JSON list of C-alpha atoms in Angstrom, two decimals:
[
{"chain": "N", "resi": 1, "resn": "MET", "atom": "CA", "xyz": [-29.57, 33.60, -16.75]},
{"chain": "N", "resi": 2, "resn": "THR", "atom": "CA", "xyz": [-33.14, 32.56, -16.08]},
{"chain": "N", "resi": 3, "resn": "ASP", "atom": "CA", "xyz": [-34.29, 31.40, -12.68]},
{"chain": "N", "resi": 4, "resn": "ARG", "atom": "CA", "xyz": [-35.15, 27.99, -14.09]},
{"chain": "N", "resi": 5, "resn": "MET", "atom": "CA", "xyz": [-31.66, 27.45, -15.46]},
{"chain": "N", "resi": 6, "resn": "LEU", "atom": "CA", "xyz": [-30.12, 28.70, -12.21]},
{"chain": "N", "resi": 7, "resn": "ASP", "atom": "CA", "xyz": [-32.24, 26.22, -10.23]},
{"chain": "N", "resi": 8, "resn": "ARG", "atom": "CA", "xyz": [-31.07, 23.35, -12.42]},
{"chain": "N", "resi": 9, "resn": "LEU", "atom": "CA", "xyz": [-27.42, 24.26, -11.97]},
{"chain": "N", "resi": 10, "resn": "THR", "atom": "CA", "xyz": [-27.62, 24.71, -8.21]},
{"chain": "N", "resi": 11, "resn": "ARG", "atom": "CA", "xyz": [-29.62, 21.51, -7.78]},
{"chain": "N", "resi": 12, "resn": "ARG", "atom": "CA", "xyz": [-26.97, 19.51, -9.67]},
{"chain": "N", "resi": 13, "resn": "THR", "atom": "CA", "xyz": [-24.17, 21.03, -7.58]},
{"chain": "N", "resi": 14, "resn": "ALA", "atom": "CA", "xyz": [-25.98, 20.26, -4.33]},
{"chain": "N", "resi": 15, "resn": "ALA", "atom": "CA", "xyz": [-26.54, 16.66, -5.37]},
{"chain": "N", "resi": 16, "resn": "ASN", "atom": "CA", "xyz": [-22.87, 16.19, -6.24]},
{"chain": "N", "resi": 17, "resn": "SER", "atom": "CA", "xyz": [-21.63, 17.75, -3.00]},
{"chain": "N", "resi": 18, "resn": "ASN", "atom": "CA", "xyz": [-23.22, 14.96, -0.92]},
{"chain": "N", "resi": 19, "resn": "GLU", "atom": "CA", "xyz": [-21.12, 12.28, -2.55]},
{"chain": "N", "resi": 20, "resn": "GLU", "atom": "CA", "xyz": [-18.21, 11.12, -0.42]},
{"chain": "N", "resi": 21, "resn": "PRO", "atom": "CA", "xyz": [-15.06, 9.90, -2.11]},
{"chain": "N", "resi": 22, "resn": "ASP", "atom": "CA", "xyz": [-14.09, 6.27, -1.60]},
{"chain": "N", "resi": 23, "resn": "HIS", "atom": "CA", "xyz": [-11.04, 6.42, 0.68]},
{"chain": "N", "resi": 24, "resn": "ASP", "atom": "CA", "xyz": [-10.35, 2.68, 0.75]},
{"chain": "N", "resi": 25, "resn": "ASP", "atom": "CA", "xyz": [-9.58, 1.90, -2.87]},
{"chain": "N", "resi": 26, "resn": "ALA", "atom": "CA", "xyz": [-6.82, -0.57, -2.02]},
{"chain": "N", "resi": 27, "resn": "GLU", "atom": "CA", "xyz": [-7.42, -4.23, -2.66]},
{"chain": "N", "resi": 28, "resn": "ASN", "atom": "CA", "xyz": [-6.43, -6.36, 0.35]},
{"chain": "N", "resi": 29, "resn": "LEU", "atom": "CA", "xyz": [-3.95, -9.03, -0.76]},
{"chain": "N", "resi": 30, "resn": "GLY", "atom": "CA", "xyz": [-3.25, -10.37, 2.73]},
{"chain": "N", "resi": 31, "resn": "CYS", "atom": "CA", "xyz": [0.01, -8.79, 3.84]},
{"chain": "N", "resi": 32, "resn": "PHE", "atom": "CA", "xyz": [-0.24, -5.74, 1.61]},
{"chain": "N", "resi": 33, "resn": "GLY", "atom": "CA", "xyz": [-2.72, -3.49, -0.15]},
{"chain": "N", "resi": 34, "resn": "TRP", "atom": "CA", "xyz": [-2.76, -2.85, -3.89]},
{"chain": "N", "resi": 35, "resn": "LEU", "atom": "CA", "xyz": [-4.20, 0.15, -5.73]},
{"chain": "N", "resi": 36, "resn": "ARG", "atom": "CA", "xyz": [-6.16, -1.23, -8.68]},
{"chain": "N", "resi": 37, "resn": "GLY", "atom": "CA", "xyz": [-6.44, 1.76, -10.99]},
{"chain": "N", "resi": 38, "resn": "VAL", "atom": "CA", "xyz": [-3.85, 2.08, -13.72]},
{"chain": "N", "resi": 39, "resn": "ARG", "atom": "CA", "xyz": [-3.10, 5.67, -12.72]},
{"chain": "N", "resi": 40, "resn": "ASP", "atom": "CA", "xyz": [-3.59, 5.26, -8.95]},
{"chain": "N", "resi": 41, "resn": "ARG", "atom": "CA", "xyz": [-0.55, 6.14, -6.86]},
{"chain": "N", "resi": 42, "resn": "SER", "atom": "CA", "xyz": [-0.14, 6.19, -3.11]},
{"chain": "N", "resi": 43, "resn": "ILE", "atom": "CA", "xyz": [1.39, 9.24, -1.46]},
{"chain": "N", "resi": 44, "resn": "MET", "atom": "CA", "xyz": [2.54, 7.36, 1.62]},
{"chain": "N", "resi": 45, "resn": "LEU", "atom": "CA", "xyz": [3.44, 3.79, 2.55]},
{"chain": "N", "resi": 46, "resn": "GLU", "atom": "CA", "xyz": [1.98, 2.63, 5.86]},
{"chain": "N", "resi": 47, "resn": "LEU", "atom": "CA", "xyz": [4.04, -0.02, 7.68]},
{"chain": "N", "resi": 48, "resn": "ARG", "atom": "CA", "xyz": [1.98, -1.98, 10.24]},
{"chain": "N", "resi": 49, "resn": "LYS", "atom": "CA", "xyz": [3.62, -4.17, 12.89]},
{"chain": "N", "resi": 50, "resn": "LYS", "atom": "CA", "xyz": [1.91, -7.00, 14.77]},
{"chain": "N", "resi": 51, "resn": "ASP", "atom": "CA", "xyz": [2.16, -5.10, 18.06]},
{"chain": "N", "resi": 52, "resn": "GLY", "atom": "CA", "xyz": [0.11, -2.19, 16.68]},
{"chain": "N", "resi": 53, "resn": "HIS", "atom": "CA", "xyz": [3.04, 0.15, 15.97]},
{"chain": "N", "resi": 54, "resn": "VAL", "atom": "CA", "xyz": [2.48, 1.94, 12.65]},
{"chain": "N", "resi": 55, "resn": "LEU", "atom": "CA", "xyz": [4.92, 4.06, 10.67]},
{"chain": "N", "resi": 56, "resn": "ALA", "atom": "CA", "xyz": [3.86, 5.94, 7.54]},
{"chain": "N", "resi": 57, "resn": "ILE", "atom": "CA", "xyz": [6.58, 7.13, 5.20]},
{"chain": "N", "resi": 58, "resn": "GLY", "atom": "CA", "xyz": [6.20, 9.36, 2.18]},
{"chain": "N", "resi": 59, "resn": "TYR", "atom": "CA", "xyz": [7.03, 7.68, -1.10]},
{"chain": "N", "resi": 60, "resn": "ALA", "atom": "CA", "xyz": [8.80, 10.90, -2.11]},
{"chain": "N", "resi": 61, "resn": "TRP", "atom": "CA", "xyz": [11.35, 10.29, 0.67]},
{"chain": "N", "resi": 62, "resn": "ILE", "atom": "CA", "xyz": [12.34, 6.81, -0.50]},
{"chain": "N", "resi": 63, "resn": "GLU", "atom": "CA", "xyz": [15.74, 7.17, -2.19]},
{"chain": "N", "resi": 64, "resn": "ARG", "atom": "CA", "xyz": [16.08, 3.58, -3.37]},
{"chain": "N", "resi": 65, "resn": "VAL", "atom": "CA", "xyz": [14.58, 0.14, -2.90]},
{"chain": "N", "resi": 66, "resn": "GLU", "atom": "CA", "xyz": [16.56, -3.12, -2.89]},
{"chain": "N", "resi": 67, "resn": "PHE", "atom": "CA", "xyz": [15.45, -6.72, -3.06]},
{"chain": "N", "resi": 68, "resn": "ALA", "atom": "CA", "xyz": [17.79, -9.54, -2.03]},
{"chain": "N", "resi": 69, "resn": "PRO", "atom": "CA", "xyz": [16.33, -13.06, -1.81]},
{"chain": "N", "resi": 70, "resn": "ASP", "atom": "CA", "xyz": [18.10, -13.75, 1.51]},
{"chain": "N", "resi": 71, "resn": "ASP", "atom": "CA", "xyz": [17.47, -10.35, 3.14]},
{"chain": "N", "resi": 72, "resn": "GLY", "atom": "CA", "xyz": [14.11, -9.27, 1.73]},
{"chain": "N", "resi": 73, "resn": "ILE", "atom": "CA", "xyz": [13.22, -5.72, 0.72]},
{"chain": "N", "resi": 74, "resn": "THR", "atom": "CA", "xyz": [15.20, -2.73, 2.01]},
{"chain": "N", "resi": 75, "resn": "LEU", "atom": "CA", "xyz": [13.89, 0.83, 1.73]},
{"chain": "N", "resi": 76, "resn": "HIS", "atom": "CA", "xyz": [16.54, 3.56, 2.00]},
{"chain": "N", "resi": 77, "resn": "LEU", "atom": "CA", "xyz": [15.36, 6.93, 3.30]},
{"chain": "N", "resi": 78, "resn": "PRO", "atom": "CA", "xyz": [17.37, 9.93, 4.52]},
{"chain": "N", "resi": 79, "resn": "GLY", "atom": "CA", "xyz": [18.58, 8.93, 7.99]},
{"chain": "N", "resi": 80, "resn": "ARG", "atom": "CA", "xyz": [16.52, 5.74, 8.14]},
{"chain": "N", "resi": 81, "resn": "THR", "atom": "CA", "xyz": [16.50, 2.22, 6.73]},
{"chain": "N", "resi": 82, "resn": "VAL", "atom": "CA", "xyz": [13.41, 0.01, 6.64]},
{"chain": "N", "resi": 83, "resn": "ARG", "atom": "CA", "xyz": [13.77, -3.76, 6.25]},
{"chain": "N", "resi": 84, "resn": "ILE", "atom": "CA", "xyz": [10.91, -6.01, 5.20]},
{"chain": "N", "resi": 85, "resn": "ALA", "atom": "CA", "xyz": [11.61, -9.71, 5.75]},
{"chain": "N", "resi": 86, "resn": "GLY", "atom": "CA", "xyz": [9.41, -12.59, 4.67]},
{"chain": "N", "resi": 87, "resn": "SER", "atom": "CA", "xyz": [8.79, -15.01, 1.85]},
{"chain": "N", "resi": 88, "resn": "GLY", "atom": "CA", "xyz": [7.52, -14.52, -1.66]},
{"chain": "N", "resi": 89, "resn": "LEU", "atom": "CA", "xyz": [8.37, -10.81, -1.58]},
{"chain": "N", "resi": 90, "resn": "ASN", "atom": "CA", "xyz": [9.15, -10.78, -5.30]},
{"chain": "N", "resi": 91, "resn": "SER", "atom": "CA", "xyz": [6.71, -13.46, -6.42]},
{"chain": "N", "resi": 92, "resn": "GLU", "atom": "CA", "xyz": [3.29, -12.86, -7.94]},
{"chain": "N", "resi": 93, "resn": "ALA", "atom": "CA", "xyz": [0.50, -12.53, -5.39]},
{"chain": "N", "resi": 94, "resn": "ARG", "atom": "CA", "xyz": [-1.75, -12.82, -8.43]},
{"chain": "N", "resi": 95, "resn": "PRO", "atom": "CA", "xyz": [-0.97, -12.34, -12.14]},
{"chain": "N", "resi": 96, "resn": "THR", "atom": "CA", "xyz": [1.08, -9.16, -12.72]},
{"chain": "N", "resi": 97, "resn": "VAL", "atom": "CA", "xyz": [0.98, -8.17, -9.01]},
{"chain": "N", "resi": 98, "resn": "ARG", "atom": "CA", "xyz": [4.28, -8.30, -7.11]},
{"chain": "N", "resi": 99, "resn": "LEU", "atom": "CA", "xyz": [5.01, -6.54, -3.81]},
{"chain": "N", "resi": 100, "resn": "PHE", "atom": "CA", "xyz": [8.45, -5.28, -4.87]},
{"chain": "N", "resi": 101, "resn": "ASP", "atom": "CA", "xyz": [7.15, -3.92, -8.19]},
{"chain": "N", "resi": 102, "resn": "GLY", "atom": "CA", "xyz": [4.21, -2.32, -6.39]},
{"chain": "N", "resi": 103, "resn": "ILE", "atom": "CA", "xyz": [6.51, -0.48, -4.01]},
{"chain": "N", "resi": 104, "resn": "ILE", "atom": "CA", "xyz": [8.70, 0.92, -6.78]},
{"chain": "N", "resi": 105, "resn": "ARG", "atom": "CA", "xyz": [5.59, 2.01, -8.70]},
{"chain": "N", "resi": 106, "resn": "HIS", "atom": "CA", "xyz": [3.85, 3.55, -5.62]},
{"chain": "N", "resi": 107, "resn": "ARG", "atom": "CA", "xyz": [0.92, 1.11, -5.93]},
{"chain": "N", "resi": 108, "resn": "VAL", "atom": "CA", "xyz": [1.18, -0.29, -2.37]},
{"chain": "N", "resi": 109, "resn": "PRO", "atom": "CA", "xyz": [-0.49, 1.91, 0.28]},
{"chain": "N", "resi": 110, "resn": "TRP", "atom": "CA", "xyz": [0.17, -0.42, 3.24]},
{"chain": "N", "resi": 111, "resn": "ILE", "atom": "CA", "xyz": [2.18, -3.45, 4.31]},
{"chain": "N", "resi": 112, "resn": "ARG", "atom": "CA", "xyz": [1.58, -5.48, 7.46]},
{"chain": "N", "resi": 113, "resn": "GLU", "atom": "CA", "xyz": [3.34, -8.21, 9.38]},
{"chain": "N", "resi": 114, "resn": "ALA", "atom": "CA", "xyz": [1.60, -11.57, 9.31]},
{"chain": "N", "resi": 115, "resn": "ASP", "atom": "CA", "xyz": [0.86, -13.26, 12.60]},
{"chain": "N", "resi": 116, "resn": "ARG", "atom": "CA", "xyz": [2.30, -16.72, 13.26]},
{"chain": "N", "resi": 117, "resn": "ALA", "atom": "CA", "xyz": [-0.89, -18.58, 12.33]},
{"chain": "N", "resi": 118, "resn": "GLU", "atom": "CA", "xyz": [-1.06, -16.80, 8.96]},
{"chain": "N", "resi": 119, "resn": "SER", "atom": "CA", "xyz": [2.57, -17.61, 8.22]},
{"chain": "N", "resi": 120, "resn": "LEU", "atom": "CA", "xyz": [2.06, -21.30, 9.00]},
{"chain": "N", "resi": 121, "resn": "GLN", "atom": "CA", "xyz": [-1.14, -21.59, 6.94]},
{"chain": "N", "resi": 122, "resn": "ALA", "atom": "CA", "xyz": [0.12, -19.65, 3.92]},
{"chain": "N", "resi": 123, "resn": "ALA", "atom": "CA", "xyz": [0.66, -21.42, 0.62]},
{"chain": "N", "resi": 124, "resn": "PRO", "atom": "CA", "xyz": [4.32, -22.04, -0.28]},
{"chain": "N", "resi": 125, "resn": "ASN", "atom": "CA", "xyz": [4.34, -19.34, -2.99]},
{"chain": "N", "resi": 126, "resn": "ALA", "atom": "CA", "xyz": [2.24, -16.79, -1.04]},
{"chain": "N", "resi": 127, "resn": "VAL", "atom": "CA", "xyz": [3.57, -13.40, 0.04]},
{"chain": "N", "resi": 128, "resn": "THR", "atom": "CA", "xyz": [4.08, -13.39, 3.81]},
{"chain": "N", "resi": 129, "resn": "ILE", "atom": "CA", "xyz": [5.79, -10.68, 5.81]},
{"chain": "N", "resi": 130, "resn": "ASP", "atom": "CA", "xyz": [7.45, -11.99, 8.94]},
{"chain": "N", "resi": 131, "resn": "GLN", "atom": "CA", "xyz": [9.04, -8.77, 10.15]},
{"chain": "N", "resi": 132, "resn": "ILE", "atom": "CA", "xyz": [9.17, -5.06, 9.41]},
{"chain": "N", "resi": 133, "resn": "ALA", "atom": "CA", "xyz": [12.07, -3.28, 11.12]},
{"chain": "N", "resi": 134, "resn": "TRP", "atom": "CA", "xyz": [13.27, 0.30, 10.95]},
{"chain": "N", "resi": 135, "resn": "ASP", "atom": "CA", "xyz": [16.04, 2.38, 12.49]},
{"chain": "N", "resi": 136, "resn": "GLU", "atom": "CA", "xyz": [14.88, 4.73, 15.22]}
]
């Protein structure tokens, strides 16, 4: 290999090594994040409470997910149950984007509780999360 060709290859590698990956690919839809790419999948689901308490659970540990209009969304994990209560949990936040569908397809990287002002100002069909509760 000539020195000139070697210089070109090492220069290209050095230029590419300075690029940092974009870690915040999730679109903020208010009470939850959504991964936009068709093949994007989240490894963990981050549950954020109003008081600052955060629990991250691995999607691989979720055994099943239930939606009941009166109870909200329930995540069943080994030894733990997570309940997400609110309104519009199975309605479209925008065309083809639903929180429940996003969870079962690993497209939701985080969910957060809405504060009282957000809940009161939200549109009637908007997704709002009033409470996230889990067994200790």
